[in-house]
Amino acid sequence: MDKNKFYTVKKEINGKEYVAQFAGVSTAVRAIDSSYIDGTSTTSTEKLGQYILDNIIVEPKGLTADSFETLEEYNEVTTWGRDVMYGKFRNGADTGAGKAKG
């Protein structure tokens, strides 16, 4: 894959449109590495969720866990963002993926 190609995907969740980007496998690896709880091999849900909101969900910008009405909505958005980050959007129903220049 050309490392300069980013893929974006749109999805509506609870009446709000979100745009997520796939920026390569290195981004997924970096997300996991930066999400470990200090001194352990356990991934922090909070750290990983915020990484996804900061780096994968590109619209709307500036989201935090407190931007959501319910934990279920937060989980739906961050789970979808994680799937896009891992490249799982290509064969799914969300194939509205468009190429965007990186």
PDB file of C-alpha atoms in Angstrom, residues 13-93:
ATOM      1  CA  ILE A  13     -24.487   6.811  14.463  1.00  0.00           C
ATOM      2  CA  ASN A  14     -27.487   7.989  16.482  1.00  0.00           C
ATOM      3  CA  GLY A  15     -28.240  10.698  13.933  1.00  0.00           C
ATOM      4  CA  LYS A  16     -24.692  12.126  13.886  1.00  0.00           C
ATOM      5  CA  GLU A  17     -22.280  11.734  10.995  1.00  0.00           C
ATOM      6  CA  TYR A  18     -18.748  10.610  11.778  1.00  0.00           C
ATOM      7  CA  VAL A  19     -15.760  10.392   9.458  1.00  0.00           C
ATOM      8  CA  ALA A  20     -12.912   8.020  10.281  1.00  0.00           C
ATOM      9  CA  GLN A  21      -9.626   7.522   8.499  1.00  0.00           C
ATOM     10  CA  PHE A  22      -7.451   4.514   7.833  1.00  0.00           C
ATOM     11  CA  ALA A  23      -3.875   5.763   7.892  1.00  0.00           C
ATOM     12  CA  GLY A  24      -1.946   2.503   7.605  1.00  0.00           C
ATOM     13  CA  VAL A  25      -1.069  -0.402   9.829  1.00  0.00           C
ATOM     14  CA  SER A  26       1.587   1.636  11.651  1.00  0.00           C
ATOM     15  CA  THR A  27      -1.184   3.803  13.099  1.00  0.00           C
ATOM     16  CA  ALA A  28      -2.914   0.750  14.587  1.00  0.00           C
ATOM     17  CA  VAL A  29       0.366  -0.484  16.057  1.00  0.00           C
ATOM     18  CA  ARG A  30       1.085   2.953  17.517  1.00  0.00           C
ATOM     19  CA  ALA A  31      -2.417   3.076  19.016  1.00  0.00           C
ATOM     20  CA  ILE A  32      -1.897  -0.172  20.892  1.00  0.00           C
ATOM     21  CA  ASP A  33       1.625   0.724  22.019  1.00  0.00           C
ATOM     22  CA  SER A  34       0.507   4.098  23.356  1.00  0.00           C
ATOM     23  CA  SER A  35      -2.469   2.606  25.192  1.00  0.00           C
ATOM     24  CA  TYR A  36      -0.763   0.271  27.653  1.00  0.00           C
ATOM     25  CA  ILE A  37      -1.289   0.883  31.341  1.00  0.00           C
ATOM     26  CA  ASP A  38       2.126   1.918  32.670  1.00  0.00           C
ATOM     27  CA  GLY A  39       4.188  -1.028  33.839  1.00  0.00           C
ATOM     28  CA  THR A  40       1.793  -3.656  32.463  1.00  0.00           C
ATOM     29  CA  SER A  41       0.920  -5.446  29.251  1.00  0.00           C
ATOM     30  CA  THR A  42      -2.747  -4.463  29.652  1.00  0.00           C
ATOM     31  CA  THR A  43      -4.374  -2.021  27.255  1.00  0.00           C
ATOM     32  CA  SER A  44      -6.254   0.890  28.815  1.00  0.00           C
ATOM     33  CA  THR A  45      -9.746   1.263  27.382  1.00  0.00           C
ATOM     34  CA  GLU A  46      -9.659   4.977  28.161  1.00  0.00           C
ATOM     35  CA  LYS A  47      -6.288   5.573  26.466  1.00  0.00           C
ATOM     36  CA  LEU A  48      -7.200   3.534  23.377  1.00  0.00           C
ATOM     37  CA  GLY A  49     -10.599   5.210  23.092  1.00  0.00           C
ATOM     38  CA  GLN A  50      -9.060   8.682  23.286  1.00  0.00           C
ATOM     39  CA  TYR A  51      -6.380   7.731  20.738  1.00  0.00           C
ATOM     40  CA  ILE A  52      -9.164   6.698  18.352  1.00  0.00           C
ATOM     41  CA  LEU A  53     -11.099   9.918  18.961  1.00  0.00           C
ATOM     42  CA  ASP A  54      -7.948  12.022  18.472  1.00  0.00           C
ATOM     43  CA  ASN A  55      -6.395  10.239  15.496  1.00  0.00           C
ATOM     44  CA  ILE A  56      -8.952   8.082  13.700  1.00  0.00           C
ATOM     45  CA  ILE A  57     -12.268   9.948  14.005  1.00  0.00           C
ATOM     46  CA  VAL A  58     -11.479  13.057  11.966  1.00  0.00           C
ATOM     47  CA  GLU A  59     -14.982  14.560  11.936  1.00  0.00           C
ATOM     48  CA  PRO A  60     -16.285  15.914  14.187  1.00  0.00           C
ATOM     49  CA  LYS A  61     -13.031  17.062  15.723  1.00  0.00           C
ATOM     50  CA  GLY A  62     -12.224  17.374  19.411  1.00  0.00           C
ATOM     51  CA  LEU A  63     -14.314  14.488  20.745  1.00  0.00           C
ATOM     52  CA  THR A  64     -13.807  13.083  24.229  1.00  0.00           C
ATOM     53  CA  ALA A  65     -15.673  10.392  26.141  1.00  0.00           C
ATOM     54  CA  ASP A  66     -17.837  13.141  27.617  1.00  0.00           C
ATOM     55  CA  SER A  67     -18.985  14.175  24.126  1.00  0.00           C
ATOM     56  CA  PHE A  68     -21.407  11.235  24.124  1.00  0.00           C
ATOM     57  CA  GLU A  69     -24.810  10.892  25.783  1.00  0.00           C
ATOM     58  CA  THR A  70     -24.321   7.238  26.735  1.00  0.00           C
ATOM     59  CA  LEU A  71     -21.568   4.681  27.127  1.00  0.00           C
ATOM     60  CA  GLU A  72     -23.257   2.627  24.411  1.00  0.00           C
ATOM     61  CA  GLU A  73     -22.941   5.485  21.902  1.00  0.00           C
ATOM     62  CA  TYR A  74     -19.283   6.038  22.890  1.00  0.00           C
ATOM     63  CA  ASN A  75     -18.597   2.308  22.479  1.00  0.00           C
ATOM     64  CA  GLU A  76     -20.318   2.184  19.088  1.00  0.00           C
ATOM     65  CA  VAL A  77     -18.264   5.108  17.753  1.00  0.00           C
ATOM     66  CA  THR A  78     -14.931   3.935  19.161  1.00  0.00           C
ATOM     67  CA  THR A  79     -15.499   0.318  18.097  1.00  0.00           C
ATOM     68  CA  TRP A  80     -16.287   1.453  14.561  1.00  0.00           C
ATOM     69  CA  GLY A  81     -13.233   3.748  14.657  1.00  0.00           C
ATOM     70  CA  ARG A  82     -11.070   0.837  15.815  1.00  0.00           C
ATOM     71  CA  ASP A  83     -12.370  -1.311  12.954  1.00  0.00           C
ATOM     72  CA  VAL A  84     -11.497   1.426  10.440  1.00  0.00           C
ATOM     73  CA  MET A  85      -8.069   1.820  12.076  1.00  0.00           C
ATOM     74  CA  TYR A  86      -7.496  -1.933  11.588  1.00  0.00           C
ATOM     75  CA  GLY A  87      -8.608  -1.722   7.937  1.00  0.00           C
ATOM     76  CA  LYS A  88     -11.819  -3.700   8.458  1.00  0.00           C
ATOM     77  CA  PHE A  89     -13.981  -1.217   6.556  1.00  0.00           C
ATOM     78  CA  ARG A  90     -13.051  -2.500   3.086  1.00  0.00           C
ATOM     79  CA  ASN A  91     -15.336  -5.528   2.863  1.00  0.00           C
ATOM     80  CA  GLY A  92     -18.146  -4.375   5.128  1.00  0.00           C
ATOM     81  CA  ALA A  93     -21.349  -2.465   4.630  1.00  0.00           C
TER      82      ALA A  93
END
